[in-house]
JSON list of C-alpha atoms in Angstrom, two decimals:
[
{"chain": "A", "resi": 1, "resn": "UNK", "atom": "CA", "xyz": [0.00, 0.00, 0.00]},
{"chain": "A", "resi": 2, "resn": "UNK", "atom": "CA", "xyz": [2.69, 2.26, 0.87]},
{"chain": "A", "resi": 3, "resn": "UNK", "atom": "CA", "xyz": [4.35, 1.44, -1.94]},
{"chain": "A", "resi": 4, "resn": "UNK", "atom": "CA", "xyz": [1.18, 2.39, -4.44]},
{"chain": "A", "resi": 5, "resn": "UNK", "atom": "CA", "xyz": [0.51, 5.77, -2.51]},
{"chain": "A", "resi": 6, "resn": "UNK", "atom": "CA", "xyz": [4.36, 6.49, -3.06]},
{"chain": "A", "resi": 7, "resn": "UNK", "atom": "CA", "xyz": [3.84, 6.13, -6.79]},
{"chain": "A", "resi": 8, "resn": "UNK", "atom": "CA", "xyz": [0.90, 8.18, -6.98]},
{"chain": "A", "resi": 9, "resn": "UNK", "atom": "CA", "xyz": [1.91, 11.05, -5.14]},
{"chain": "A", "resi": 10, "resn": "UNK", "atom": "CA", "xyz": [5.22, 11.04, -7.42]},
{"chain": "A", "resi": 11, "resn": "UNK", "atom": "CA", "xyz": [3.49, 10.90, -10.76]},
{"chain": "A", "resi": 12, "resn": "UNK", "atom": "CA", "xyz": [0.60, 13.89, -9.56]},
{"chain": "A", "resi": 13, "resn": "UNK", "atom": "CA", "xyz": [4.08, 15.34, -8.06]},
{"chain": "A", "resi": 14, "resn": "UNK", "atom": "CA", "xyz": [5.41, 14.90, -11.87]},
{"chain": "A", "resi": 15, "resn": "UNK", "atom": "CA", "xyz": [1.95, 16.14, -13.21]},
{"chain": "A", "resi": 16, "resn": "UNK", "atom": "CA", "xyz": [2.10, 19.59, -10.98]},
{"chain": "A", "resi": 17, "resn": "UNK", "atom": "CA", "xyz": [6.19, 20.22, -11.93]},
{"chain": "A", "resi": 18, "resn": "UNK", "atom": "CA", "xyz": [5.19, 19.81, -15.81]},
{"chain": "A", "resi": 19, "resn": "UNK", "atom": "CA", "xyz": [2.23, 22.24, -15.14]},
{"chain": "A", "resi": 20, "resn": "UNK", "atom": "CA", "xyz": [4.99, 24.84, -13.63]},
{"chain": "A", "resi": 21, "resn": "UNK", "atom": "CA", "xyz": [7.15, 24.52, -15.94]},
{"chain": "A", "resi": 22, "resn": "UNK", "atom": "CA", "xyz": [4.75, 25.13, -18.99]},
{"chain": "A", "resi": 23, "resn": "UNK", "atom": "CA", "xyz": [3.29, 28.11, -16.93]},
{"chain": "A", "resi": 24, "resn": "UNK", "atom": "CA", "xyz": [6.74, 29.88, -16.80]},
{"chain": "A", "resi": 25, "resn": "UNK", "atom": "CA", "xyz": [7.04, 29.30, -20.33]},
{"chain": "A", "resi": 26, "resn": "UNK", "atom": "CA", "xyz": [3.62, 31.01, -20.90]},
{"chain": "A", "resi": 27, "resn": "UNK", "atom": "CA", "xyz": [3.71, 33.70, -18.69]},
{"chain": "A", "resi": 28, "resn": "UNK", "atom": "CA", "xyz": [8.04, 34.58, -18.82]},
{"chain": "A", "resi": 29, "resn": "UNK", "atom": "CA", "xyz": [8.79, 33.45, -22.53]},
{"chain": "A", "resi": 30, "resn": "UNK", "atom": "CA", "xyz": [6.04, 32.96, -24.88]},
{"chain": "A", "resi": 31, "resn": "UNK", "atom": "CA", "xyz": [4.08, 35.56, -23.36]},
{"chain": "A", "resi": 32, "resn": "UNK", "atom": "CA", "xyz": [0.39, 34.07, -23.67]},
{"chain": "A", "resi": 33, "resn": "UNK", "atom": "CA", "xyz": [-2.36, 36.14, -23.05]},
{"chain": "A", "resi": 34, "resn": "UNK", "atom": "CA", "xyz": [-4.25, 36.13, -19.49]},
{"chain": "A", "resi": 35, "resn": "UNK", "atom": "CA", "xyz": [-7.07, 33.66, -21.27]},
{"chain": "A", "resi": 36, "resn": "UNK", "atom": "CA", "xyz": [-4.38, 31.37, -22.34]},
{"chain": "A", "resi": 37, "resn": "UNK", "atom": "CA", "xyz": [-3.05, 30.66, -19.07]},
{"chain": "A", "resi": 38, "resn": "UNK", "atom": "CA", "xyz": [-6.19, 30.39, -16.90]},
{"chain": "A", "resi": 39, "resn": "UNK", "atom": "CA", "xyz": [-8.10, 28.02, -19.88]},
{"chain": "A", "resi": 40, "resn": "UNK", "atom": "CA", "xyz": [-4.74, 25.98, -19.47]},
{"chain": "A", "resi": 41, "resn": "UNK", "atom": "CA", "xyz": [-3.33, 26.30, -16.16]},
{"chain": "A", "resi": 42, "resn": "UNK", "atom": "CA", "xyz": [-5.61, 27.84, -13.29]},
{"chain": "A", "resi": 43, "resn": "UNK", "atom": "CA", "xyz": [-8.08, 26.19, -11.41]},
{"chain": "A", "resi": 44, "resn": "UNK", "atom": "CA", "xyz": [-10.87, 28.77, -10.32]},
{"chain": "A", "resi": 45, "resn": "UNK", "atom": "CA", "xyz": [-13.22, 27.45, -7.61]},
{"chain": "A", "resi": 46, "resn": "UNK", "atom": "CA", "xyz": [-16.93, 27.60, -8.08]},
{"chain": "A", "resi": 47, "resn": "UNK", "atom": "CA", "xyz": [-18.40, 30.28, -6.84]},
{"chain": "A", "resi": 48, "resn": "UNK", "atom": "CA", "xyz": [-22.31, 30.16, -5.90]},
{"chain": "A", "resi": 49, "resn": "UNK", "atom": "CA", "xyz": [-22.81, 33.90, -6.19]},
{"chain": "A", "resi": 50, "resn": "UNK", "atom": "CA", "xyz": [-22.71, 35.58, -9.93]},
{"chain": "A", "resi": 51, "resn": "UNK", "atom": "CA", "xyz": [-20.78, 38.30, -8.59]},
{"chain": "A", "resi": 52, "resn": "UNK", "atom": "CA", "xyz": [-17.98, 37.73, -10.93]},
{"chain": "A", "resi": 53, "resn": "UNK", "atom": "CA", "xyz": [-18.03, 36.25, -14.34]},
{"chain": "A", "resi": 54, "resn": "UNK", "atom": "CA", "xyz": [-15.92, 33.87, -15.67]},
{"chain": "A", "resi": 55, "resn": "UNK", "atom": "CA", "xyz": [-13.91, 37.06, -17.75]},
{"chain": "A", "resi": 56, "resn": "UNK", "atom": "CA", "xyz": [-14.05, 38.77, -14.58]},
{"chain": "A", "resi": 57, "resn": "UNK", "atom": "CA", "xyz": [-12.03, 36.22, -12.89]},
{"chain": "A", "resi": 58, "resn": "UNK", "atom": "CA", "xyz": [-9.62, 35.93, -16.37]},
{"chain": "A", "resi": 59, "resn": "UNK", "atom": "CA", "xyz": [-8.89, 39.94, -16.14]},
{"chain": "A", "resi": 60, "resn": "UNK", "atom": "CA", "xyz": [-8.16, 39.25, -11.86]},
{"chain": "A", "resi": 61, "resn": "UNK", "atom": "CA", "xyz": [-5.49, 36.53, -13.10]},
{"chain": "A", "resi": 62, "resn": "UNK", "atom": "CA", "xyz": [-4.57, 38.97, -15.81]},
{"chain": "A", "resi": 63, "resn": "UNK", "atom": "CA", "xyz": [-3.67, 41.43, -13.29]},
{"chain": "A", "resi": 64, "resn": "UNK", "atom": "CA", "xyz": [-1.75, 39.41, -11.19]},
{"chain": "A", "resi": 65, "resn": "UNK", "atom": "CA", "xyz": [0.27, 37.46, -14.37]},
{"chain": "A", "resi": 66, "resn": "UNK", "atom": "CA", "xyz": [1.39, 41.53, -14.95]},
{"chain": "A", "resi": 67, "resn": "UNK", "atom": "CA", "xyz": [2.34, 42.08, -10.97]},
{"chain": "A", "resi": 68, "resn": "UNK", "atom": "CA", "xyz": [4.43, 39.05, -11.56]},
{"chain": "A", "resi": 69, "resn": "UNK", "atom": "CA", "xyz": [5.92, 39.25, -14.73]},
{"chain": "A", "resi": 70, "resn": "UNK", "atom": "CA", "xyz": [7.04, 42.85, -13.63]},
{"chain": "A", "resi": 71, "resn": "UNK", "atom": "CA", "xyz": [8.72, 41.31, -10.15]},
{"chain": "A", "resi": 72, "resn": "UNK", "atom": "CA", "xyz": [9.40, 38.33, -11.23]},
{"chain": "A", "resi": 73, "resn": "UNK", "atom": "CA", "xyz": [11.17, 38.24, -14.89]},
{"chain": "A", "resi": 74, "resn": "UNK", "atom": "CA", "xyz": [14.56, 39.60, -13.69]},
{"chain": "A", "resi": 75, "resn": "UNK", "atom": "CA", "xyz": [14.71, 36.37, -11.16]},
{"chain": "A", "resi": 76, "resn": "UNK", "atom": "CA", "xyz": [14.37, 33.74, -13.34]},
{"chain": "A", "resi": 77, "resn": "UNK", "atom": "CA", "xyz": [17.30, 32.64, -15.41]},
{"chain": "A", "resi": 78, "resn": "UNK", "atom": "CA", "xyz": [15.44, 30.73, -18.80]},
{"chain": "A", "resi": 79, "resn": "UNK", "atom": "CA", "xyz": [18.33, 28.46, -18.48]},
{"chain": "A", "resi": 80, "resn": "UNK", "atom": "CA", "xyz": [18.71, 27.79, -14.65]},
{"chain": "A", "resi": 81, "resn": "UNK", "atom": "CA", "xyz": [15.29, 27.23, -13.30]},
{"chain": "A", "resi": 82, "resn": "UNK", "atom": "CA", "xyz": [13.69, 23.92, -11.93]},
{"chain": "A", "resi": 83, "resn": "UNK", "atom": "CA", "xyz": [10.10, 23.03, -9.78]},
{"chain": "A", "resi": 84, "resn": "UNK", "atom": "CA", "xyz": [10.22, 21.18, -6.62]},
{"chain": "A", "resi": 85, "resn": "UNK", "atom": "CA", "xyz": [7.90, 20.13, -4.23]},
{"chain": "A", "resi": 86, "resn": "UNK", "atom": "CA", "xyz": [8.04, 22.61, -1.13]},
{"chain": "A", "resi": 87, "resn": "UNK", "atom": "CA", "xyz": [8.50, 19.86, 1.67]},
{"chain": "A", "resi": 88, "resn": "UNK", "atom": "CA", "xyz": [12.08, 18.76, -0.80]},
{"chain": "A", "resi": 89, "resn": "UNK", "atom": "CA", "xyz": [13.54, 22.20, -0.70]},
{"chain": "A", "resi": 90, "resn": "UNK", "atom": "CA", "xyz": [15.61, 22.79, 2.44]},
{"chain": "A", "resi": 91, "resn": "UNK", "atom": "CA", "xyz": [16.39, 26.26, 1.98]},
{"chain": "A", "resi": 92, "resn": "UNK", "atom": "CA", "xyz": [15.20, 29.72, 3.08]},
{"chain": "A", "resi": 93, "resn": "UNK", "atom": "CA", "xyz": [11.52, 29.86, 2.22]},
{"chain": "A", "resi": 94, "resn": "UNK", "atom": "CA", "xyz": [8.06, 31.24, 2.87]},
{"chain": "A", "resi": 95, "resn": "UNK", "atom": "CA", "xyz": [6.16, 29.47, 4.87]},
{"chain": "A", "resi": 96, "resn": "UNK", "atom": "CA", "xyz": [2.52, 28.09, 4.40]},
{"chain": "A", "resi": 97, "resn": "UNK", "atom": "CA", "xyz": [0.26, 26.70, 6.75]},
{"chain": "A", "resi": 98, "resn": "UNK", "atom": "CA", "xyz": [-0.51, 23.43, 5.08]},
{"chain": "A", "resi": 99, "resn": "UNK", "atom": "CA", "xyz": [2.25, 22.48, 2.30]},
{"chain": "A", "resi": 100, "resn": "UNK", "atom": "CA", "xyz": [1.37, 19.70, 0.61]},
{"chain": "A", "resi": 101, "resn": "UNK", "atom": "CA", "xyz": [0.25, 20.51, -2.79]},
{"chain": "A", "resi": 102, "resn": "UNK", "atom": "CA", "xyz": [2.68, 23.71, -2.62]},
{"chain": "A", "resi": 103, "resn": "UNK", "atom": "CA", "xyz": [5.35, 23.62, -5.51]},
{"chain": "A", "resi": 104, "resn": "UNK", "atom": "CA", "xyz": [8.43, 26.12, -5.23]},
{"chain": "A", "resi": 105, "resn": "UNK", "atom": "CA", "xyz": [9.87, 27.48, -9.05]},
{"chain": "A", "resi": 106, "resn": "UNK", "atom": "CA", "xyz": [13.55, 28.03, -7.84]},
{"chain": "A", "resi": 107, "resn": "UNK", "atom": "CA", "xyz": [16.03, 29.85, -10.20]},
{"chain": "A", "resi": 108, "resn": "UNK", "atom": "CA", "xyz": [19.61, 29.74, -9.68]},
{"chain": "A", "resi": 109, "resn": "UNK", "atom": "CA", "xyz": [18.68, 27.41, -6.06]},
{"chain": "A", "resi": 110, "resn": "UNK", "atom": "CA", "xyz": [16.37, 30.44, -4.89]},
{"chain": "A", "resi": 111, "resn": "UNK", "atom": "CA", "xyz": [12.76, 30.40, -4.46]},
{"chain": "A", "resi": 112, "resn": "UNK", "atom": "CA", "xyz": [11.33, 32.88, -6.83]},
{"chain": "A", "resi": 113, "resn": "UNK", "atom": "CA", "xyz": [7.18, 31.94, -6.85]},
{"chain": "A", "resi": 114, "resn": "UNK", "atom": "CA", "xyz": [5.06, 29.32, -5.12]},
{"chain": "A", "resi": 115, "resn": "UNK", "atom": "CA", "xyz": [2.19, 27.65, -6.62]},
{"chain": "A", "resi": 116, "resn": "UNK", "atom": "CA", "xyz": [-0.52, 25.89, -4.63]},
{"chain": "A", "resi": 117, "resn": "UNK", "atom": "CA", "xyz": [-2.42, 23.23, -6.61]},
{"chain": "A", "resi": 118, "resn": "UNK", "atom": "CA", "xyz": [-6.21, 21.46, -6.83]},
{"chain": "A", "resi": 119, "resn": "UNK", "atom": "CA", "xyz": [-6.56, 18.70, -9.28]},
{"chain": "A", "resi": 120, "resn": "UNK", "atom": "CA", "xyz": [-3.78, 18.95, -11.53]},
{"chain": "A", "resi": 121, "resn": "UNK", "atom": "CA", "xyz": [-4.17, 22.67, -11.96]},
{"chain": "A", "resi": 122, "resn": "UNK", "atom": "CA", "xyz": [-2.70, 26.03, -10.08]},
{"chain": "A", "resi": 123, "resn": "UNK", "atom": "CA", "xyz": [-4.88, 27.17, -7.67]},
{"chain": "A", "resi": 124, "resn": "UNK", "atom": "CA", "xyz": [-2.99, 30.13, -6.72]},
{"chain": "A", "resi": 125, "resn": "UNK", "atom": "CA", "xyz": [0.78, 32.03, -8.25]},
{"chain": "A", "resi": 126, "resn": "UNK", "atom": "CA", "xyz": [0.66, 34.88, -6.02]},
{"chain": "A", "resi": 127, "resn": "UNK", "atom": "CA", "xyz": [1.00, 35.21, -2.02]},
{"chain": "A", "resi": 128, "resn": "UNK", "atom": "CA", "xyz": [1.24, 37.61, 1.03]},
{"chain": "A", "resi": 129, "resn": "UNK", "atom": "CA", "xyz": [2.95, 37.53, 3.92]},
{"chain": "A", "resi": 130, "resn": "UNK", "atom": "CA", "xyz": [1.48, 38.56, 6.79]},
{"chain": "A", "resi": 131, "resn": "UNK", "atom": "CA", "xyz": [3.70, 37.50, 10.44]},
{"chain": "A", "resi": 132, "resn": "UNK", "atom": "CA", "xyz": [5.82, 34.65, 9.95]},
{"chain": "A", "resi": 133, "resn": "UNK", "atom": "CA", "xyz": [2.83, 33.13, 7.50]},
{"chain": "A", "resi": 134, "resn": "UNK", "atom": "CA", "xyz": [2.31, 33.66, 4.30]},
{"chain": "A", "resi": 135, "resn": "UNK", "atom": "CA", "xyz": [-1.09, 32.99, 2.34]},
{"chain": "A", "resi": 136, "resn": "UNK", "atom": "CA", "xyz": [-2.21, 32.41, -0.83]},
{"chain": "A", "resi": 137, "resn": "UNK", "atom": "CA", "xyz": [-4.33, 34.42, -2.92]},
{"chain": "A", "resi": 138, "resn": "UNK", "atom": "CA", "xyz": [-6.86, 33.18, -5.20]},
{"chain": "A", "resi": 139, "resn": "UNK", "atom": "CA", "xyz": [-8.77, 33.88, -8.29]}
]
């Protein structure tokens, strides 16, 4: 049993790290639009009021995929960056309350973003820090 829950957790571990890595791509290099990215790579949560449409929500992740590219493109190194899963990295780093579907993009062995995941897909790219705990923000 332990054996089988090893392998699943390493292949959805797999799963997440591809889904990183073709997110940087998107966002950093190919520069996809907002709608790209969340049809691809965001999960959004149902939401039971109508209070926000679905291109409500897109323009939201559109305005955080600019906060990001503006702080973030200088970090990453297109040739030096890699995805772990937060509990493997043993370096300086945020910290979360619960961890386990947290990935860390790293360039150059430093933590540049976090990404939180539900089923497969990024549930949040962006964070605050607020005390010693940081929190996720979603879309």
């Amino acid at each position: 049993m332990f054996l089988l829950k090893t392998v699943v957790v390493e292949s959805q571990n797999k799963t997440n790290e591809m889904v990183v890595n073709n997110f940087v791509k998107s966002v950093f290099f190919e520069k996809k639009t907002a709608k790209f990215i969340a049809d691809n790579y965001v999960y959004f949560e149902p939401i039971n009021n109508a209070r926000y449409s679905s291109e409500d929500r897109i323009e939201i992740v559109g305005k955080h995929l600019k906060k990001i590219k503006k702080e973030k493109t200088s970090l990453i190194n297109p040739t030096d960056y890699s995805v772990v899963p937060y509990n493997e990295y043993k370096g300086a780093k945020a910290v979360f309350k619960t961890t386990n579907n947290v990935f860390i993009l790293l360039s150059k062995n430093n933590p540049v973003m976090y990404f939180s995941f539900i089923n497969d897909r990024i549930f949040s790219f962006d964070y605050i820090t607020k005390g010693d705990e940081s929190l996720f923000i979603t879309y």
